[in-house]
Structure formats: C-alpha cells, structure tokens
Amino acid sequence: MTVTPSPEAFRAARAEGNELLRSSGALFESFFSLDGAAYAPGALPASVKELLGLVISVMKDCEECVYYHLERCDEERVAREQVLEALQVALVGGGSVAIPLLRRAVSYMEDLPTLARQHPWTERRG
Amino acid sequence: MTVTPSPEAFRAARAEGNELLRSSGALFESFFSLDGAAYAPGALPASVKELLGLVISVMKDCEECVYYHLERCDEERVAREQVLEALQVALVGGGSVAIPLLRRAVSYMEDLPTLARQHPWTERRG
Amino acid sequence: MTVTPSPEAFRAARAEGNELLRSSGALFESFFSLDGAAYAPGALPASVKELLGLVISVMKDCEECVYYHLERCDEERVAREQVLEALQVALVGGGSVAIPLLRRAVSYMEDLPTLARQHPWTERRG
Amino acid sequence: MTVTPSPEAFRAARAEGNELLRSSGALFESFFSLDGAAYAPGALPASVKELLGLVISVMKDCEECVYYHLERCDEERVAREQVLEALQVALVGGGSVAIPLLRRAVSYMEDLPTLARQHPWTERRG
Amino acid sequence: MTVTPSPEAFRAARAEGNELLRSSGALFESFFSLDGAAYAPGALPASVKELLGLVISVMKDCEECVYYHLERCDEERVAREQVLEALQVALVGGGSVAIPLLRRAVSYMEDLPTLARQHPWTERRG
Amino acid sequence: MTVTPSPEAFRAARAEGNELLRSSGALFESFFSLDGAAYAPGALPASVKELLGLVISVMKDCEECVYYHLERCDEERVAREQVLEALQVALVGGGSVAIPLLRRAVSYMEDLPTLARQHPWTERRG
C-alpha cells in the first residue's frame, strides 16, 4: 500500500521511465506512436478518448495509467462531474475490487486544477 | 470458437437469461438497477457512457457485453466511425489478445442499422 | 455465444479433455493432484471450498470451471440459496462484466438435482 | 514494491479514502450499500462470505481488498487454519502469480489478534 | 462450451475476421504491422517468440490466440515436448483456471502435423 | 506509485516472505516444488523458460514476479536484447496498460550484471 503521489512526482517518474523505455528499442517507440495516434482527436474528441482511457485503466487496475488519463482529462477541460460519472460506470462494470484504485483516483484529482473539488471556504492544498 | 450470433438470437438469449437471474434473488435485481443508474444520461450523455461500456467490455473480454453495448450505441445513434475509434483505443490499451473479440465486434456491427458499413452497390445482409 | 451445455455433455467433454491433458506430461498430473489436495476437506469443509472455487471461477470468467464447481456444490448438498448468495458476492466483487457467466450459472443449476428451483406445480426438465 | 502496512495505517488510509469516494457521488454510496448487503449474513454466515471475499481479492490481485477481508475474517473469528486453506485454494486456482500477494497476506495476518501464529516462546510483535 | 475447431475451420474464420477488421480503419492495420514486427526473428528466434505468444494467450484466456500460436509453433517446427513444457509453465503460472483452455490446446494439437502425438500403431485422424 | 527496488532489497523481502509462506502449510511448499519442476530445464532450456515466466508476469501485472524472472534471466545469461524483445512481445500482446510495469522492468535491469546497458564512458551504478 502506497501513498497517492503528487502530480509533480508522478510526472517526473513517468517521464524518466518512458525515456528509458523509448531508448530501449525501436518497437517501444513505435508502440508509443500508435498509442498517440489512437488518442488523437478524430470522429471522437480528445476529451471522450481520455475518458475511455480512464475507464480502461481502472478495469486493468493500472494505477499510473489512471493518473495519466486524469491529467489528460484535466488538460482537456473535462468537468469533474463527467470524470466521476465515468468512474461510476467503471465501478459498476468492474465491481468492488476497483474501489482501492478509485480511492486513489479521487484523491489524485484533488491536486489537478480543473478536476479538484471547489472549496470556497478554505485554501486548496497544493 | 463460436459463430457471432445474430442480434435477434443474442437479444432473445440475453433476455431469457436476465429474467432467470433477476428472479433468483433481490440482490441481482438491485445490481441491475444500479447498472441502469450508472448508464443513465447525466453530466455525460448516454452515447458517451455506452462507448465507455463498450471499451470496458473489450478489456474484460466479455463477448456478450460487447454485443449489448454495440446495440445500445446503435440505438443512441453513435456513428460507425466513433465506435471504431473507441475499439481502436481498446486495442492499443489491451493489446493483441483483444483482436478475436474485435473481429466479432465488427462482424456484429454489420447487422445493426446505424453501425453497419454502407454498401451502395450491394444488398445489405440481414 | 454458445448454448449452456447439459451436465451430461459437459461431464463427457471435460473427462475426455482431462484424460488427454493428464497423459500429456507428468507435470499436468502433478498439478491435478495438488488441486485435489487443496479442495480436500480440512479446517474448511468441502462445501465451503467448493463455494470458494465457484467464486474464483466467476472472477476469472472460466465458464467450464463454473459448471464443475456447481456440480461439486450439488454433490456436497450445498443449498441453492447458499450458491446464489455466493454468486451475489461474486457479482458485487467483479461487477457487471460477470453477468453473462452468471446467466449461464443459474441456467446450468436448473439441471442439477439439489440446486434446481423447486417447481411443485410442474415437471422439472431433465 | 512496498512494505506491508500495519493494520492501523491501512484502516486509517482506507477510511479516509472511502469517505472521499462516498462524498463524490450518490452512486458510489449506493454501491457501498449493495456491497454491504451482499456480505450480510443470510443463507451463508458472514464468516464464509468473508472467505469468499478474500479469495476474490487474491484472484483480482487487489492488495487492499485482501487486507480488508483478512480484518473481517479476524473479526468473525475465522480460524487461522481456515484462512490459510482458503489462500491455498486461491493459489492453486490463480497460480504462482498470486504468490507476492499471498506473501503480504500471511505477513499482514501476523498483526491480527485471531489470525496471527501463536508464539508461546516469544513476544508477539505489534 | 464449444467444440474445439478444426485447423481449417479456425483459419478460415480468422482470415475472414481479420480482413474485416483491417478494412475498418488504418489504425487496425498499423497494429497488425506492429504485431508482425514484434514476432519477427531477431535476437530471439521465431520459435521462441511463438512460445512467448502461446503462454501470453493462455494467461489472457484467449482461445483463438492459442490456436494461432499453436499453428505458428507447428510451422516453426517447435517440438511437441517443447510446446507441452511451455503449457506447463503457463499452468503453474496461471493456475487451475487455465485448465479448460489447456484441454483445448492439447486437443487442437492433435490435428497439427508436427505437434500431434505419434500413433505408430494406428491411423492419425485428420 | 513506488520506487523500483534495488535487487538486494527485493531479494531480501522476497526471501523473508517466501519463508513465512512455506512455513504456513504443506500445500504452499508443494506448490513451490511444482513451480520449480515447471522451470527446470527439459525439452526447453532454462533460459527460454525464464523468458516465458517473464512475459507471464507482465501479462498478469505481477511486479515482483517480473523482478524475479529478470534476475533468473540474468543468471541464465540471457542477453539484454533477448529480454527486450520478449518485453516487446508482451507489450504488443498486452497493450499500453503494461507500460508502467515495463518502465520498472527496464529500470530494474540497470542493476543486474548481464542485463544492464553498457556505459563505456561512465561508471555503472550499483
């Protein structure tokens, strides 16, 4: 059991790891390109694709994938309520074993500009 | 290995099975209600939620779930290209082990009114 | 999508396949022995172990494993209501993607002597 | 790779996360209610249901779920030997990829009043 | 529960489905190319890569993937005993829930020229 | 999210945990023996079996299993390029949700004598 990381710590660790992976063989690089192509806006906007990536990540219990797609949802200005509804669909689809990762997801959202709850009466952390 | 069913055969088998399940205990019925609530339109439209359900189904290798969400996408008038992009996100997310189920998905789409390819030069099957 | 098999058809296919597997290498045979040891009554009675095997099978989406453990539950005189409660725990734990296999489970139970619903007003099938 | 948490640390983190999740939408709260209903004693006693939850958690590789159900087994006075037999069924069912989580499970049990090994010759830790 | 298909029936259904999938979007085609690149001989020979693909398929419970990689192992002249040892590693790694798919694997092998058991005293089927 | 452990820290934690598990019941010990038998050299050399174990571990998202099989590959003198090709097969097979674990794998390899990249211009760490 670990502490949910800050966005800064997550981004730094992810960037370093991806750099190492990309430099370890051309096929890794090709896979990253294909992944980028799949998430590029097309018939579906980027916001919807990021929500798809988010529920995929929950269903596969991929903690770091969840943080990444939450970041991308935040960048694409997906509303907090929309992300929460996607997580609810994932919970009903994947069952209670998804709950620990959902706890982390809502905790991580607290440090993202668009996705955090609004606290008019208090300072936001971070 | 089985043949991809027709929508009519799938719907009939699913309805019969769900009836048996619902009548087997109140908790099954409660779960179906919760499932319905998660997919009801809210901050996200029903069309996006059905695409979420579709990729969840591919990631969990749930053949009948895929057919069901394809039917729902069809009813919600999701465009064929949008469904295909969602399936592409699922393929990149879940890898080549998803290919057999994706083969069935595109085959099943052929018999759905909105999601089938258009064949201006030939008769549609079904 | 397939039809739920009859207990007779399932047992015959399973027995034939297991025979082929056991004769394909000593390690397969050793694994079957270990499996038998794990399910032997000990601190837990066989009935509880079969319920454990049943929910494991649902969580891993193993259709034939589900039929096998339903047969074993039937032999161990586990009550229908107990099996249904175990399936409900599996549904809440594994989510809606488990529903197609649960439909098959309750259908298969109809042909098992102890686990079928009682129909005082009509002939049982099978 | 992380250190197995103490029961106190786990309970505190879990309670805080669940509170955040429950307050993030009515459907999360509804799911928790359904989960509670599935585990309530009925045709099966709570002790058996907790063992079912334990093996489900191992099969889905859900570390925090394992700790939770071990705590509940402890509260329900399930015997150490019964929990170990359930874990053995899970190991044979799910294979060697379950071993790292089983290592954590038996380590976590050491700090639970009922489930710890007895050490007549030495002080218990914790 | 289905009957294990003949190699001819499997190849025909697979080819038809793949054709439909490839023609459904450029990204599907790109993924197939990447898949081909990953399995091309390099630092590892094709035979070892096909064994990797085989165990991946068993771990992900992908029935059609198993048949495909068995065909490829057969073409690469992997010995029957080598395939069986790979399946044994998969069984120990993935546990008893893999048994139904392993039953199908050894059944399918019977109709492949290199991988079938030798029956010096009797006619081979197929 | 955690830091990738050093080989020394991993080995120590694994050894301690396995000791606890083995002493918790004879069936755990039996399973370890069967696991050892499956990986013993036979028709396939140990090096190939360890690569099988590695991709199994990636597909099942088992972090500690990945470290273990990387250590064994290193001991069996599997070449870095061979391990990387096996990881590429796993990536294409399991999709982008495997990326976080692959990042850890290539990071862990840096501290293994045979599998680390060569740095002719600088001191190796560790």
PDB file of N, CA and C in Angstrom, chain B residues 33-67:
ATOM      1  N   SER B  33     -30.465  -2.516 -11.200  1.00  0.00           N
ATOM      2  CA  SER B  33     -30.919  -1.131 -11.039  1.00  0.00           C
ATOM      3  C   SER B  33     -29.735  -0.175 -10.964  1.00  0.00           C
ATOM      4  N   LEU B  34     -28.717  -0.585 -10.219  1.00  0.00           N
ATOM      5  CA  LEU B  34     -27.540   0.269 -10.087  1.00  0.00           C
ATOM      6  C   LEU B  34     -26.843   0.426 -11.435  1.00  0.00           C
ATOM      7  N   ASP B  35     -26.771  -0.649 -12.159  1.00  0.00           N
ATOM      8  CA  ASP B  35     -26.187  -0.614 -13.501  1.00  0.00           C
ATOM      9  C   ASP B  35     -26.953   0.370 -14.381  1.00  0.00           C
ATOM     10  N   GLY B  36     -28.268   0.305 -14.306  1.00  0.00           N
ATOM     11  CA  GLY B  36     -29.078   1.238 -15.089  1.00  0.00           C
ATOM     12  C   GLY B  36     -28.825   2.685 -14.687  1.00  0.00           C
ATOM     13  N   ALA B  37     -28.661   2.909 -13.398  1.00  0.00           N
ATOM     14  CA  ALA B  37     -28.412   4.272 -12.920  1.00  0.00           C
ATOM     15  C   ALA B  37     -27.069   4.796 -13.419  1.00  0.00           C
ATOM     16  N   ALA B  38     -26.071   3.927 -13.464  1.00  0.00           N
ATOM     17  CA  ALA B  38     -24.740   4.366 -13.895  1.00  0.00           C
ATOM     18  C   ALA B  38     -24.733   4.781 -15.358  1.00  0.00           C
ATOM     19  N   TYR B  39     -25.569   4.145 -16.163  1.00  0.00           N
ATOM     20  CA  TYR B  39     -25.589   4.434 -17.603  1.00  0.00           C
ATOM     21  C   TYR B  39     -26.621   5.494 -17.990  1.00  0.00           C
ATOM     22  N   ALA B  40     -27.413   5.960 -17.039  1.00  0.00           N
ATOM     23  CA  ALA B  40     -28.399   6.996 -17.356  1.00  0.00           C
ATOM     24  C   ALA B  40     -27.683   8.295 -17.722  1.00  0.00           C
ATOM     25  N   PRO B  41     -28.220   9.054 -18.654  1.00  0.00           N
ATOM     26  CA  PRO B  41     -27.565  10.325 -19.019  1.00  0.00           C
ATOM     27  C   PRO B  41     -27.511  11.271 -17.828  1.00  0.00           C
ATOM     28  N   GLY B  42     -26.401  11.990 -17.716  1.00  0.00           N
ATOM     29  CA  GLY B  42     -26.208  12.938 -16.614  1.00  0.00           C
ATOM     30  C   GLY B  42     -25.238  13.999 -17.098  1.00  0.00           C
ATOM     31  N   ALA B  43     -24.107  14.138 -16.415  1.00  0.00           N
ATOM     32  CA  ALA B  43     -23.077  15.049 -16.902  1.00  0.00           C
ATOM     33  C   ALA B  43     -22.494  14.543 -18.223  1.00  0.00           C
ATOM     34  N   LEU B  44     -22.540  13.243 -18.431  1.00  0.00           N
ATOM     35  CA  LEU B  44     -22.148  12.643 -19.714  1.00  0.00           C
ATOM     36  C   LEU B  44     -23.403  12.145 -20.430  1.00  0.00           C
ATOM     37  N   PRO B  45     -23.490  12.332 -21.745  1.00  0.00           N
ATOM     38  CA  PRO B  45     -24.643  11.804 -22.475  1.00  0.00           C
ATOM     39  C   PRO B  45     -24.602  10.281 -22.546  1.00  0.00           C
ATOM     40  N   ALA B  46     -25.745   9.671 -22.807  1.00  0.00           N
ATOM     41  CA  ALA B  46     -25.827   8.210 -22.891  1.00  0.00           C
ATOM     42  C   ALA B  46     -24.865   7.665 -23.938  1.00  0.00           C
ATOM     43  N   SER B  47     -24.671   8.394 -25.030  1.00  0.00           N
ATOM     44  CA  SER B  47     -23.802   7.896 -26.104  1.00  0.00           C
ATOM     45  C   SER B  47     -22.373   7.693 -25.606  1.00  0.00           C
ATOM     46  N   VAL B  48     -21.865   8.634 -24.831  1.00  0.00           N
ATOM     47  CA  VAL B  48     -20.502   8.500 -24.303  1.00  0.00           C
ATOM     48  C   VAL B  48     -20.441   7.361 -23.289  1.00  0.00           C
ATOM     49  N   LYS B  49     -21.462   7.253 -22.456  1.00  0.00           N
ATOM     50  CA  LYS B  49     -21.452   6.165 -21.463  1.00  0.00           C
ATOM     51  C   LYS B  49     -21.475   4.797 -22.143  1.00  0.00           C
ATOM     52  N   GLU B  50     -22.190   4.679 -23.250  1.00  0.00           N
ATOM     53  CA  GLU B  50     -22.210   3.390 -23.950  1.00  0.00           C
ATOM     54  C   GLU B  50     -20.847   3.083 -24.565  1.00  0.00           C
ATOM     55  N   LEU B  51     -20.144   4.108 -25.022  1.00  0.00           N
ATOM     56  CA  LEU B  51     -18.780   3.879 -25.518  1.00  0.00           C
ATOM     57  C   LEU B  51     -17.863   3.447 -24.376  1.00  0.00           C
ATOM     58  N   LEU B  52     -18.069   4.026 -23.193  1.00  0.00           N
ATOM     59  CA  LEU B  52     -17.303   3.577 -22.024  1.00  0.00           C
ATOM     60  C   LEU B  52     -17.609   2.105 -21.737  1.00  0.00           C
ATOM     61  N   GLY B  53     -18.885   1.763 -21.769  1.00  0.00           N
ATOM     62  CA  GLY B  53     -19.271   0.375 -21.532  1.00  0.00           C
ATOM     63  C   GLY B  53     -18.679  -0.566 -22.578  1.00  0.00           C
ATOM     64  N   LEU B  54     -18.583  -0.074 -23.793  1.00  0.00           N
ATOM     65  CA  LEU B  54     -18.025  -0.900 -24.867  1.00  0.00           C
ATOM     66  C   LEU B  54     -16.550  -1.213 -24.619  1.00  0.00           C
ATOM     67  N   VAL B  55     -15.766  -0.200 -24.284  1.00  0.00           N
ATOM     68  CA  VAL B  55     -14.335  -0.478 -24.070  1.00  0.00           C
ATOM     69  C   VAL B  55     -14.108  -1.281 -22.788  1.00  0.00           C
ATOM     70  N   ILE B  56     -14.929  -1.050 -21.772  1.00  0.00           N
ATOM     71  CA  ILE B  56     -14.852  -1.894 -20.573  1.00  0.00           C
ATOM     72  C   ILE B  56     -15.062  -3.358 -20.969  1.00  0.00           C
ATOM     73  N   SER B  57     -16.037  -3.592 -21.816  1.00  0.00           N
ATOM     74  CA  SER B  57     -16.381  -4.966 -22.216  1.00  0.00           C
ATOM     75  C   SER B  57     -15.241  -5.609 -22.996  1.00  0.00           C
ATOM     76  N   VAL B  58     -14.593  -4.830 -23.854  1.00  0.00           N
ATOM     77  CA  VAL B  58     -13.456  -5.378 -24.599  1.00  0.00           C
ATOM     78  C   VAL B  58     -12.312  -5.691 -23.635  1.00  0.00           C
ATOM     79  N   MET B  59     -12.044  -4.794 -22.705  1.00  0.00           N
ATOM     80  CA  MET B  59     -10.921  -5.001 -21.777  1.00  0.00           C
ATOM     81  C   MET B  59     -11.145  -6.211 -20.880  1.00  0.00           C
ATOM     82  N   LYS B  60     -12.397  -6.505 -20.588  1.00  0.00           N
ATOM     83  CA  LYS B  60     -12.707  -7.643 -19.726  1.00  0.00           C
ATOM     84  C   LYS B  60     -13.049  -8.883 -20.543  1.00  0.00           C
ATOM     85  N   ASP B  61     -12.895  -8.783 -21.863  1.00  0.00           N
ATOM     86  CA  ASP B  61     -13.110  -9.920 -22.762  1.00  0.00           C
ATOM     87  C   ASP B  61     -14.505 -10.498 -22.605  1.00  0.00           C
ATOM     88  N   CYS B  62     -15.486  -9.625 -22.460  1.00  0.00           N
ATOM     89  CA  CYS B  62     -16.871 -10.056 -22.241  1.00  0.00           C
ATOM     90  C   CYS B  62     -17.631  -9.938 -23.558  1.00  0.00           C
ATOM     91  N   GLU B  63     -17.737 -11.068 -24.255  1.00  0.00           N
ATOM     92  CA  GLU B  63     -18.308 -11.076 -25.603  1.00  0.00           C
ATOM     93  C   GLU B  63     -19.753 -10.556 -25.608  1.00  0.00           C
ATOM     94  N   GLU B  64     -20.569 -11.076 -24.710  1.00  0.00           N
ATOM     95  CA  GLU B  64     -21.979 -10.680 -24.732  1.00  0.00           C
ATOM     96  C   GLU B  64     -22.143  -9.213 -24.329  1.00  0.00           C
ATOM     97  N   CYS B  65     -21.275  -8.737 -23.417  1.00  0.00           N
ATOM     98  CA  CYS B  65     -21.306  -7.318 -23.048  1.00  0.00           C
ATOM     99  C   CYS B  65     -21.002  -6.447 -24.270  1.00  0.00           C
ATOM    100  N   VAL B  66     -20.067  -6.893 -25.114  1.00  0.00           N
ATOM    101  CA  VAL B  66     -19.731  -6.128 -26.312  1.00  0.00           C
ATOM    102  C   VAL B  66     -20.951  -6.013 -27.215  1.00  0.00           C
ATOM    103  N   TYR B  67     -21.638  -7.122 -27.432  1.00  0.00           N
ATOM    104  CA  TYR B  67     -22.820  -7.077 -28.296  1.00  0.00           C
ATOM    105  C   TYR B  67     -23.865  -6.122 -27.709  1.00  0.00           C
TER     106      TYR B  67
END
